[in-house]
Amino acid sequence: MNLKGRTMLITGATGGIGGALARLAADRGARLRVHGRDPQRMETLLKTLPSGTHSLLADLSTPAGRAALVEFACEGGGSDVAVLNAAGGHFGLFEQMRASEIESLIATDLVAPMLLTHALLPRLAPHGQGALVLIGSTLGQIGHPGFAAYGAAKGGLRTFAEALMREIGSEGPRLLWVSPRSTRTGMNSAAARAMNAALNVAEDPPEAVAAAIVEALERGPRPGADGTGGKGIRACQRGAAGTGRQGDAGQVADDPAARRVGPWQILTEIQDEAIECGIRGIAG
């Protein structure tokens, strides 16, 4: 995908990864629609972006905020690429978290991107011409102490991304899953940074994550990387309908090689698209 002239929506653009991605996409010639919650941080961000950049302030954990974002994404011809990057973080013992903190974290990091995906998916160009990027974290894969709630949200989002990629295949917009490891952003608390230093955990610059995302978008997908020969579950189900046979989905399931290779095709695609490093992630 050539980003020049494409419209890119970035949620959480006032954060470290989102801001770095917005600036890099602007350098590639993309038309930007950036979202954030803090007016001062948005003002600072816009000073680093082209004058034609559109912006929105909204709380995506609320129905009103999500509705505003969907309208923002679809106005003026819609968006070619949607990057759902907005997220909250928490470092500390799970038993010491307030119930409201757990609810807020799950609402922001899991429920909001799922509901936004549900609303935006039909509005993105099909057959790989549009793209949806979901930003996860390696903490959703390794069960690190101190990140129980955050890891649960990001782990759920990863499973959602894998299943959705298998459902839409090459018929829908392209789906990218990005799984960063520790990144030098303001989302990391002083305690989290101190833990990383004590454990000698590397922290990547947000620019490295942004570069990986842009590279993955520009490189394009490999054919058949969804584990269904590129057709997706929807197409396979249609192939079975009205024939009294299992169709393509059944043929894949009956093929020992497909059973062995299919699931790994999607996982490999996700890992490749994330340009994963460290413990299977880029930075985050």
PDB file of C-alpha atoms in Angstrom:
ATOM      1  CA  MET A   1       0.000   0.000   0.000  1.00  0.00           C
ATOM      2  CA  ASN A   2       1.331   3.389  -1.008  1.00  0.00           C
ATOM      3  CA  LEU A   3       0.391   5.796   1.780  1.00  0.00           C
ATOM      4  CA  LYS A   4       0.746   8.906  -0.359  1.00  0.00           C
ATOM      5  CA  GLY A   5      -2.679  10.504  -0.702  1.00  0.00           C
ATOM      6  CA  ARG A   6      -4.317   7.895   1.553  1.00  0.00           C
ATOM      7  CA  THR A   7      -6.411   8.966   4.522  1.00  0.00           C
ATOM      8  CA  MET A   8      -5.199   7.494   7.808  1.00  0.00           C
ATOM      9  CA  LEU A   9      -7.116   7.571  11.069  1.00  0.00           C
ATOM     10  CA  ILE A  10      -5.003   7.200  14.224  1.00  0.00           C
ATOM     11  CA  THR A  11      -6.574   6.922  17.653  1.00  0.00           C
ATOM     12  CA  GLY A  12      -4.445   7.798  20.661  1.00  0.00           C
ATOM     13  CA  ALA A  13      -2.316  10.008  18.429  1.00  0.00           C
ATOM     14  CA  THR A  14      -1.320  12.274  21.317  1.00  0.00           C
ATOM     15  CA  GLY A  15       0.647   9.403  22.891  1.00  0.00           C
ATOM     16  CA  GLY A  16       4.155   8.257  22.080  1.00  0.00           C
ATOM     17  CA  ILE A  17       3.479   5.573  19.463  1.00  0.00           C
ATOM     18  CA  GLY A  18       0.488   7.381  17.959  1.00  0.00           C
ATOM     19  CA  GLY A  19       2.347  10.663  17.618  1.00  0.00           C
ATOM     20  CA  ALA A  20       5.405   9.016  16.070  1.00  0.00           C
ATOM     21  CA  LEU A  21       3.162   7.172  13.609  1.00  0.00           C
ATOM     22  CA  ALA A  22       1.293  10.347  12.684  1.00  0.00           C
ATOM     23  CA  ARG A  23       4.520  12.198  11.916  1.00  0.00           C
ATOM     24  CA  LEU A  24       5.957   9.329   9.877  1.00  0.00           C
ATOM     25  CA  ALA A  25       2.710   8.846   7.931  1.00  0.00           C
ATOM     26  CA  ALA A  26       2.666  12.576   7.181  1.00  0.00           C
ATOM     27  CA  ASP A  27       6.206  12.288   5.829  1.00  0.00           C
ATOM     28  CA  ARG A  28       4.936   9.498   3.553  1.00  0.00           C
ATOM     29  CA  GLY A  29       2.243  11.817   2.199  1.00  0.00           C
ATOM     30  CA  ALA A  30      -0.779  10.425   4.056  1.00  0.00           C
ATOM     31  CA  ARG A  31      -3.744  12.647   4.887  1.00  0.00           C
ATOM     32  CA  LEU A  32      -4.229  12.456   8.636  1.00  0.00           C
ATOM     33  CA  ARG A  33      -7.159  12.241  11.008  1.00  0.00           C
ATOM     34  CA  VAL A  34      -5.829  12.145  14.545  1.00  0.00           C
ATOM     35  CA  HIS A  35      -7.667  11.439  17.784  1.00  0.00           C
ATOM     36  CA  GLY A  36      -6.812  12.136  21.396  1.00  0.00           C
ATOM     37  CA  ARG A  37      -8.391  13.142  24.689  1.00  0.00           C
ATOM     38  CA  ASP A  38      -6.165  15.908  26.059  1.00  0.00           C
ATOM     39  CA  PRO A  39      -6.563  19.355  24.390  1.00  0.00           C
ATOM     40  CA  GLN A  40      -3.073  20.577  25.282  1.00  0.00           C
ATOM     41  CA  ARG A  41      -1.371  17.442  24.022  1.00  0.00           C
ATOM     42  CA  MET A  42      -3.423  17.628  20.824  1.00  0.00           C
ATOM     43  CA  GLU A  43      -2.360  21.241  20.307  1.00  0.00           C
ATOM     44  CA  THR A  44       1.272  20.212  20.733  1.00  0.00           C
ATOM     45  CA  LEU A  45       0.887  17.325  18.294  1.00  0.00           C
ATOM     46  CA  LEU A  46      -0.790  19.420  15.606  1.00  0.00           C
ATOM     47  CA  LYS A  47       2.179  21.802  15.582  1.00  0.00           C
ATOM     48  CA  THR A  48       4.306  18.893  14.277  1.00  0.00           C
ATOM     49  CA  LEU A  49       1.846  17.847  11.540  1.00  0.00           C
ATOM     50  CA  PRO A  50       0.728  19.360   8.214  1.00  0.00           C
ATOM     51  CA  SER A  51      -1.788  22.186   8.401  1.00  0.00           C
ATOM     52  CA  GLY A  52      -4.532  20.115   6.749  1.00  0.00           C
ATOM     53  CA  THR A  53      -4.601  17.542   9.554  1.00  0.00           C
ATOM     54  CA  HIS A  54      -8.055  16.908  11.040  1.00  0.00           C
ATOM     55  CA  SER A  55      -8.348  16.268  14.771  1.00  0.00           C
ATOM     56  CA  LEU A  56     -10.913  14.959  17.246  1.00  0.00           C
ATOM     57  CA  LEU A  57     -11.057  14.963  21.045  1.00  0.00           C
ATOM     58  CA  ALA A  58     -13.171  12.096  22.397  1.00  0.00           C
ATOM     59  CA  ASP A  59     -13.310   9.511  25.174  1.00  0.00           C
ATOM     60  CA  LEU A  60     -13.525   6.177  23.356  1.00  0.00           C
ATOM     61  CA  SER A  61     -14.606   4.304  26.465  1.00  0.00           C
ATOM     62  CA  THR A  62     -18.040   5.953  26.109  1.00  0.00           C
ATOM     63  CA  PRO A  63     -20.717   5.288  23.465  1.00  0.00           C
ATOM     64  CA  ALA A  64     -20.809   8.996  22.580  1.00  0.00           C
ATOM     65  CA  GLY A  65     -17.046   9.114  22.100  1.00  0.00           C
ATOM     66  CA  ARG A  66     -17.042   6.041  19.858  1.00  0.00           C
ATOM     67  CA  ALA A  67     -19.933   7.399  17.793  1.00  0.00           C
ATOM     68  CA  ALA A  68     -18.054  10.662  17.321  1.00  0.00           C
ATOM     69  CA  LEU A  69     -14.957   8.780  16.166  1.00  0.00           C
ATOM     70  CA  VAL A  70     -16.869   6.690  13.626  1.00  0.00           C
ATOM     71  CA  GLU A  71     -18.455   9.839  12.186  1.00  0.00           C
ATOM     72  CA  PHE A  72     -15.024  11.510  12.158  1.00  0.00           C
ATOM     73  CA  ALA A  73     -13.499   8.522  10.348  1.00  0.00           C
ATOM     74  CA  CYS A  74     -16.208   8.427   7.687  1.00  0.00           C
ATOM     75  CA  GLU A  75     -16.576  12.085   6.799  1.00  0.00           C
ATOM     76  CA  GLY A  76     -15.235  13.465   3.531  1.00  0.00           C
ATOM     77  CA  GLY A  77     -14.870  10.181   1.693  1.00  0.00           C
ATOM     78  CA  GLY A  78     -13.887   8.031   4.668  1.00  0.00           C
ATOM     79  CA  SER A  79     -10.568   6.574   5.777  1.00  0.00           C
ATOM     80  CA  ASP A  80      -8.303   4.153   3.933  1.00  0.00           C
ATOM     81  CA  VAL A  81      -6.401   3.054   7.036  1.00  0.00           C
ATOM     82  CA  ALA A  82      -7.637   2.949  10.633  1.00  0.00           C
ATOM     83  CA  VAL A  83      -5.070   2.495  13.395  1.00  0.00           C
ATOM     84  CA  LEU A  84      -6.738   1.698  16.722  1.00  0.00           C
ATOM     85  CA  ASN A  85      -3.927   2.651  19.050  1.00  0.00           C
ATOM     86  CA  ALA A  86      -5.670   4.402  21.967  1.00  0.00           C
ATOM     87  CA  ALA A  87      -5.148   2.535  25.231  1.00  0.00           C
ATOM     88  CA  GLY A  88      -4.674   2.965  28.935  1.00  0.00           C
ATOM     89  CA  GLY A  89      -2.128   1.260  31.138  1.00  0.00           C
ATOM     90  CA  HIS A  90      -1.694   0.144  34.743  1.00  0.00           C
ATOM     91  CA  PHE A  91       1.262  -1.270  36.647  1.00  0.00           C
ATOM     92  CA  GLY A  92       0.688  -2.649  40.134  1.00  0.00           C
ATOM     93  CA  LEU A  93      -0.711  -5.582  42.042  1.00  0.00           C
ATOM     94  CA  PHE A  94      -4.119  -6.685  40.795  1.00  0.00           C
ATOM     95  CA  GLU A  95      -5.533  -7.044  44.314  1.00  0.00           C
ATOM     96  CA  GLN A  96      -4.716  -3.401  44.980  1.00  0.00           C
ATOM     97  CA  MET A  97      -6.622  -2.112  41.950  1.00  0.00           C
ATOM     98  CA  ARG A  98     -10.038  -0.556  42.443  1.00  0.00           C
ATOM     99  CA  ALA A  99     -12.922  -2.235  40.630  1.00  0.00           C
ATOM    100  CA  SER A 100     -13.503   0.999  38.706  1.00  0.00           C
ATOM    101  CA  GLU A 101      -9.880   0.930  37.477  1.00  0.00           C
ATOM    102  CA  ILE A 102     -10.285  -2.619  36.173  1.00  0.00           C
ATOM    103  CA  GLU A 103     -13.541  -1.744  34.424  1.00  0.00           C
ATOM    104  CA  SER A 104     -12.027   1.369  32.859  1.00  0.00           C
ATOM    105  CA  LEU A 105      -8.949  -0.499  31.616  1.00  0.00           C
ATOM    106  CA  ILE A 106     -10.968  -3.302  30.004  1.00  0.00           C
ATOM    107  CA  ALA A 107     -13.391  -0.773  28.480  1.00  0.00           C
ATOM    108  CA  THR A 108     -10.576   1.265  26.932  1.00  0.00           C
ATOM    109  CA  ASP A 109      -8.141  -1.460  25.883  1.00  0.00           C
ATOM    110  CA  LEU A 110     -10.487  -4.268  24.807  1.00  0.00           C
ATOM    111  CA  VAL A 111     -14.146  -3.294  24.496  1.00  0.00           C
ATOM    112  CA  ALA A 112     -13.550   0.027  22.710  1.00  0.00           C
ATOM    113  CA  PRO A 113     -11.292  -1.359  19.919  1.00  0.00           C
ATOM    114  CA  MET A 114     -13.649  -4.304  19.392  1.00  0.00           C
ATOM    115  CA  LEU A 115     -16.688  -2.052  19.051  1.00  0.00           C
ATOM    116  CA  LEU A 116     -14.821   0.405  16.838  1.00  0.00           C
ATOM    117  CA  THR A 117     -13.666  -2.479  14.646  1.00  0.00           C
ATOM    118  CA  HIS A 118     -17.278  -3.639  14.381  1.00  0.00           C
ATOM    119  CA  ALA A 119     -18.354  -0.153  13.246  1.00  0.00           C
ATOM    120  CA  LEU A 120     -15.412   0.619  10.945  1.00  0.00           C
ATOM    121  CA  LEU A 121     -14.875  -2.750   9.261  1.00  0.00           C
ATOM    122  CA  PRO A 122     -17.759  -2.417   6.749  1.00  0.00           C
ATOM    123  CA  ARG A 123     -16.648   1.134   5.961  1.00  0.00           C
ATOM    124  CA  LEU A 124     -13.082   0.225   4.980  1.00  0.00           C
ATOM    125  CA  ALA A 125     -12.349  -0.769   1.393  1.00  0.00           C
ATOM    126  CA  PRO A 126     -12.532  -4.564   0.823  1.00  0.00           C
ATOM    127  CA  HIS A 127     -10.099  -6.964  -0.860  1.00  0.00           C
ATOM    128  CA  GLY A 128      -7.103  -5.566   0.988  1.00  0.00           C
ATOM    129  CA  GLN A 129      -7.508  -2.052  -0.404  1.00  0.00           C
ATOM    130  CA  GLY A 130      -8.212  -0.701   3.089  1.00  0.00           C
ATOM    131  CA  ALA A 131      -6.408  -1.597   6.298  1.00  0.00           C
ATOM    132  CA  LEU A 132      -7.209  -1.905   9.985  1.00  0.00           C
ATOM    133  CA  VAL A 133      -4.321  -1.900  12.460  1.00  0.00           C
ATOM    134  CA  LEU A 134      -4.814  -3.130  16.032  1.00  0.00           C
ATOM    135  CA  ILE A 135      -2.126  -2.254  18.567  1.00  0.00           C
ATOM    136  CA  GLY A 136      -1.515  -4.859  21.237  1.00  0.00           C
ATOM    137  CA  SER A 137       1.361  -5.619  23.585  1.00  0.00           C
ATOM    138  CA  THR A 138       3.629  -8.528  24.423  1.00  0.00           C
ATOM    139  CA  LEU A 139       2.206  -8.224  27.921  1.00  0.00           C
ATOM    140  CA  GLY A 140      -0.898  -9.840  26.458  1.00  0.00           C
ATOM    141  CA  GLN A 141       1.157 -12.938  25.732  1.00  0.00           C
ATOM    142  CA  ILE A 142       3.544 -13.489  28.642  1.00  0.00           C
ATOM    143  CA  GLY A 143       1.470 -12.931  31.813  1.00  0.00           C
ATOM    144  CA  HIS A 144       3.877 -10.511  33.484  1.00  0.00           C
ATOM    145  CA  PRO A 145       3.215  -9.783  37.195  1.00  0.00           C
ATOM    146  CA  GLY A 146       2.025  -6.251  37.782  1.00  0.00           C
ATOM    147  CA  PHE A 147       0.142  -6.194  34.495  1.00  0.00           C
ATOM    148  CA  ALA A 148      -2.656  -8.704  35.163  1.00  0.00           C
ATOM    149  CA  ALA A 149      -5.576  -6.533  34.023  1.00  0.00           C
ATOM    150  CA  TYR A 150      -3.660  -4.834  31.204  1.00  0.00           C
ATOM    151  CA  GLY A 151      -2.327  -8.170  29.969  1.00  0.00           C
ATOM    152  CA  ALA A 152      -5.808  -9.681  30.057  1.00  0.00           C
ATOM    153  CA  ALA A 153      -7.152  -6.875  27.883  1.00  0.00           C
ATOM    154  CA  LYS A 154      -4.329  -7.091  25.358  1.00  0.00           C
ATOM    155  CA  GLY A 155      -4.449 -10.902  25.321  1.00  0.00           C
ATOM    156  CA  GLY A 156      -8.152 -10.753  24.543  1.00  0.00           C
ATOM    157  CA  LEU A 157      -7.511  -8.271  21.755  1.00  0.00           C
ATOM    158  CA  ARG A 158      -4.902 -10.570  20.204  1.00  0.00           C
ATOM    159  CA  THR A 159      -7.304 -13.512  20.156  1.00  0.00           C
ATOM    160  CA  PHE A 160      -9.957 -11.243  18.656  1.00  0.00           C
ATOM    161  CA  ALA A 161      -7.536 -10.141  15.914  1.00  0.00           C
ATOM    162  CA  GLU A 162      -6.545 -13.713  15.055  1.00  0.00           C
ATOM    163  CA  ALA A 163     -10.150 -14.895  14.823  1.00  0.00           C
ATOM    164  CA  LEU A 164     -11.224 -11.856  12.813  1.00  0.00           C
ATOM    165  CA  MET A 165      -8.373 -12.284  10.344  1.00  0.00           C
ATOM    166  CA  ARG A 166      -9.528 -15.846   9.718  1.00  0.00           C
ATOM    167  CA  GLU A 167     -13.120 -14.672   9.257  1.00  0.00           C
ATOM    168  CA  ILE A 168     -12.546 -11.903   6.728  1.00  0.00           C
ATOM    169  CA  GLY A 169      -9.611 -13.362   4.764  1.00  0.00           C
ATOM    170  CA  SER A 170      -8.734 -11.436   1.621  1.00  0.00           C
ATOM    171  CA  GLU A 171     -12.344 -10.383   1.066  1.00  0.00           C
ATOM    172  CA  GLY A 172     -12.270  -7.678   3.699  1.00  0.00           C
ATOM    173  CA  PRO A 173      -9.823  -4.903   4.487  1.00  0.00           C
ATOM    174  CA  ARG A 174      -6.339  -5.936   5.501  1.00  0.00           C
ATOM    175  CA  LEU A 175      -5.929  -6.584   9.232  1.00  0.00           C
ATOM    176  CA  LEU A 176      -2.600  -6.019  10.974  1.00  0.00           C
ATOM    177  CA  TRP A 177      -1.830  -6.969  14.566  1.00  0.00           C
ATOM    178  CA  VAL A 178       1.099  -5.133  16.167  1.00  0.00           C
ATOM    179  CA  SER A 179       2.495  -6.462  19.438  1.00  0.00           C
ATOM    180  CA  PRO A 180       5.033  -4.021  20.907  1.00  0.00           C
ATOM    181  CA  ARG A 181       7.304  -4.709  23.821  1.00  0.00           C
ATOM    182  CA  SER A 182       8.341  -2.027  26.328  1.00  0.00           C
ATOM    183  CA  THR A 183       8.461   1.406  24.706  1.00  0.00           C
ATOM    184  CA  ARG A 184       9.665   4.750  26.008  1.00  0.00           C
ATOM    185  CA  THR A 185       6.306   6.493  26.254  1.00  0.00           C
ATOM    186  CA  GLY A 186       4.481   8.503  28.877  1.00  0.00           C
ATOM    187  CA  MET A 187       2.144   5.573  29.543  1.00  0.00           C
ATOM    188  CA  ASN A 188       4.864   3.843  31.581  1.00  0.00           C
ATOM    189  CA  SER A 189       4.728   4.879  35.239  1.00  0.00           C
ATOM    190  CA  ALA A 190       7.864   5.670  37.236  1.00  0.00           C
ATOM    191  CA  ALA A 191       7.458   2.305  38.995  1.00  0.00           C
ATOM    192  CA  ALA A 192       7.260   0.442  35.675  1.00  0.00           C
ATOM    193  CA  ARG A 193      10.351   2.241  34.376  1.00  0.00           C
ATOM    194  CA  ALA A 194      12.209   1.409  37.582  1.00  0.00           C
ATOM    195  CA  MET A 195      11.255  -2.269  37.215  1.00  0.00           C
ATOM    196  CA  ASN A 196      12.489  -2.295  33.614  1.00  0.00           C
ATOM    197  CA  ALA A 197      15.782  -0.766  34.701  1.00  0.00           C
ATOM    198  CA  ALA A 198      16.205  -3.252  37.554  1.00  0.00           C
ATOM    199  CA  LEU A 199      15.470  -6.206  35.260  1.00  0.00           C
ATOM    200  CA  ASN A 200      17.563  -4.773  32.413  1.00  0.00           C
ATOM    201  CA  VAL A 201      14.528  -4.719  30.106  1.00  0.00           C
ATOM    202  CA  ALA A 202      15.165  -2.832  26.875  1.00  0.00           C
ATOM    203  CA  GLU A 203      12.810   0.002  25.972  1.00  0.00           C
ATOM    204  CA  ASP A 204      12.357   0.804  22.302  1.00  0.00           C
ATOM    205  CA  PRO A 205      11.732   4.305  20.971  1.00  0.00           C
ATOM    206  CA  PRO A 206       8.184   4.862  19.693  1.00  0.00           C
ATOM    207  CA  GLU A 207       9.650   5.805  16.322  1.00  0.00           C
ATOM    208  CA  ALA A 208      10.780   2.177  15.906  1.00  0.00           C
ATOM    209  CA  VAL A 209       7.224   0.944  16.390  1.00  0.00           C
ATOM    210  CA  ALA A 210       5.878   3.533  13.951  1.00  0.00           C
ATOM    211  CA  ALA A 211       8.449   2.542  11.345  1.00  0.00           C
ATOM    212  CA  ALA A 212       7.490  -1.126  11.710  1.00  0.00           C
ATOM    213  CA  ILE A 213       3.810  -0.338  11.186  1.00  0.00           C
ATOM    214  CA  VAL A 214       4.454   1.769   8.098  1.00  0.00           C
ATOM    215  CA  GLU A 215       6.796  -0.863   6.665  1.00  0.00           C
ATOM    216  CA  ALA A 216       4.166  -3.563   7.157  1.00  0.00           C
ATOM    217  CA  LEU A 217       1.469  -1.455   5.500  1.00  0.00           C
ATOM    218  CA  GLU A 218       3.685  -0.613   2.538  1.00  0.00           C
ATOM    219  CA  ARG A 219       4.943  -4.178   2.090  1.00  0.00           C
ATOM    220  CA  GLY A 220       1.514  -5.718   1.602  1.00  0.00           C
ATOM    221  CA  PRO A 221       0.173  -9.125   2.697  1.00  0.00           C
ATOM    222  CA  ARG A 222       1.252 -12.567   1.630  1.00  0.00           C
ATOM    223  CA  PRO A 223      -1.439 -14.477  -0.324  1.00  0.00           C
ATOM    224  CA  GLY A 224      -3.388 -16.991   1.743  1.00  0.00           C
ATOM    225  CA  ALA A 225      -1.935 -15.862   5.070  1.00  0.00           C
ATOM    226  CA  ASP A 226      -5.275 -16.186   6.861  1.00  0.00           C
ATOM    227  CA  GLY A 227      -5.145 -19.989   6.886  1.00  0.00           C
ATOM    228  CA  THR A 228      -8.120 -20.367   4.492  1.00  0.00           C
ATOM    229  CA  GLY A 229      -6.300 -19.887   1.217  1.00  0.00           C
ATOM    230  CA  GLY A 230      -7.019 -16.160   1.398  1.00  0.00           C
ATOM    231  CA  LYS A 231     -10.784 -16.680   1.096  1.00  0.00           C
ATOM    232  CA  GLY A 232     -11.701 -16.224   4.730  1.00  0.00           C
ATOM    233  CA  ILE A 233     -14.338 -18.123   6.683  1.00  0.00           C
ATOM    234  CA  ARG A 234     -17.188 -16.069   5.199  1.00  0.00           C
ATOM    235  CA  ALA A 235     -16.314 -17.126   1.658  1.00  0.00           C
ATOM    236  CA  CYS A 236     -15.790 -20.717   2.743  1.00  0.00           C
ATOM    237  CA  GLN A 237     -19.198 -20.776   4.381  1.00  0.00           C
ATOM    238  CA  ARG A 238     -20.804 -19.406   1.209  1.00  0.00           C
ATOM    239  CA  GLY A 239     -19.048 -22.106  -0.770  1.00  0.00           C
ATOM    240  CA  ALA A 240     -20.710 -24.698   1.410  1.00  0.00           C
ATOM    241  CA  ALA A 241     -24.171 -23.106   1.343  1.00  0.00           C
ATOM    242  CA  GLY A 242     -26.691 -24.698  -0.957  1.00  0.00           C
ATOM    243  CA  THR A 243     -24.400 -27.497  -2.084  1.00  0.00           C
ATOM    244  CA  GLY A 244     -24.959 -30.023   0.667  1.00  0.00           C
ATOM    245  CA  ARG A 245     -21.170 -30.275   0.942  1.00  0.00           C
ATOM    246  CA  GLN A 246     -18.604 -28.895   3.321  1.00  0.00           C
ATOM    247  CA  GLY A 247     -17.233 -26.530   0.700  1.00  0.00           C
ATOM    248  CA  ASP A 248     -13.772 -24.996   0.896  1.00  0.00           C
ATOM    249  CA  ALA A 249     -13.822 -24.782   4.690  1.00  0.00           C
ATOM    250  CA  GLY A 250     -14.422 -28.516   4.921  1.00  0.00           C
ATOM    251  CA  GLN A 251     -11.745 -29.238   2.343  1.00  0.00           C
ATOM    252  CA  VAL A 252      -9.211 -27.263   4.349  1.00  0.00           C
ATOM    253  CA  ALA A 253     -10.198 -29.087   7.531  1.00  0.00           C
ATOM    254  CA  ASP A 254      -9.925 -32.482   5.796  1.00  0.00           C
ATOM    255  CA  ASP A 255      -6.442 -31.816   4.478  1.00  0.00           C
ATOM    256  CA  PRO A 256      -3.807 -32.965   7.022  1.00  0.00           C
ATOM    257  CA  ALA A 257      -1.302 -30.453   5.679  1.00  0.00           C
ATOM    258  CA  ALA A 258      -3.850 -27.641   5.988  1.00  0.00           C
ATOM    259  CA  ARG A 259      -4.637 -28.640   9.560  1.00  0.00           C
ATOM    260  CA  ARG A 260      -0.963 -28.535  10.348  1.00  0.00           C
ATOM    261  CA  VAL A 261      -0.057 -25.394   8.424  1.00  0.00           C
ATOM    262  CA  GLY A 262      -3.243 -23.302   8.414  1.00  0.00           C
ATOM    263  CA  PRO A 263      -3.182 -21.983  11.968  1.00  0.00           C
ATOM    264  CA  TRP A 264       0.502 -21.169  11.740  1.00  0.00           C
ATOM    265  CA  GLN A 265      -0.002 -19.213   8.534  1.00  0.00           C
ATOM    266  CA  ILE A 266      -2.085 -16.649  10.348  1.00  0.00           C
ATOM    267  CA  LEU A 267       0.216 -16.530  13.356  1.00  0.00           C
ATOM    268  CA  THR A 268       3.235 -16.107  11.112  1.00  0.00           C
ATOM    269  CA  GLU A 269       1.470 -13.348   9.224  1.00  0.00           C
ATOM    270  CA  ILE A 270       0.663 -11.523  12.462  1.00  0.00           C
ATOM    271  CA  GLN A 271       4.227 -11.873  13.705  1.00  0.00           C
ATOM    272  CA  ASP A 272       5.673 -10.723  10.388  1.00  0.00           C
ATOM    273  CA  GLU A 273       3.357  -7.737  10.178  1.00  0.00           C
ATOM    274  CA  ALA A 274       4.353  -6.702  13.689  1.00  0.00           C
ATOM    275  CA  ILE A 275       8.074  -6.941  12.838  1.00  0.00           C
ATOM    276  CA  GLU A 276       8.294  -8.603  16.204  1.00  0.00           C
ATOM    277  CA  CYS A 277      11.428  -8.505  18.306  1.00  0.00           C
ATOM    278  CA  GLY A 278      12.292  -9.273  21.889  1.00  0.00           C
ATOM    279  CA  ILE A 279       9.618 -11.559  23.310  1.00  0.00           C
ATOM    280  CA  ARG A 280       7.613 -11.599  20.063  1.00  0.00           C
ATOM    281  CA  GLY A 281       6.827  -7.924  19.894  1.00  0.00           C
ATOM    282  CA  ILE A 282       8.195  -4.643  18.654  1.00  0.00           C
ATOM    283  CA  ALA A 283       7.776  -2.165  21.453  1.00  0.00           C
ATOM    284  CA  GLY A 284       4.942  -1.018  23.645  1.00  0.00           C
TER     285      GLY A 284
END
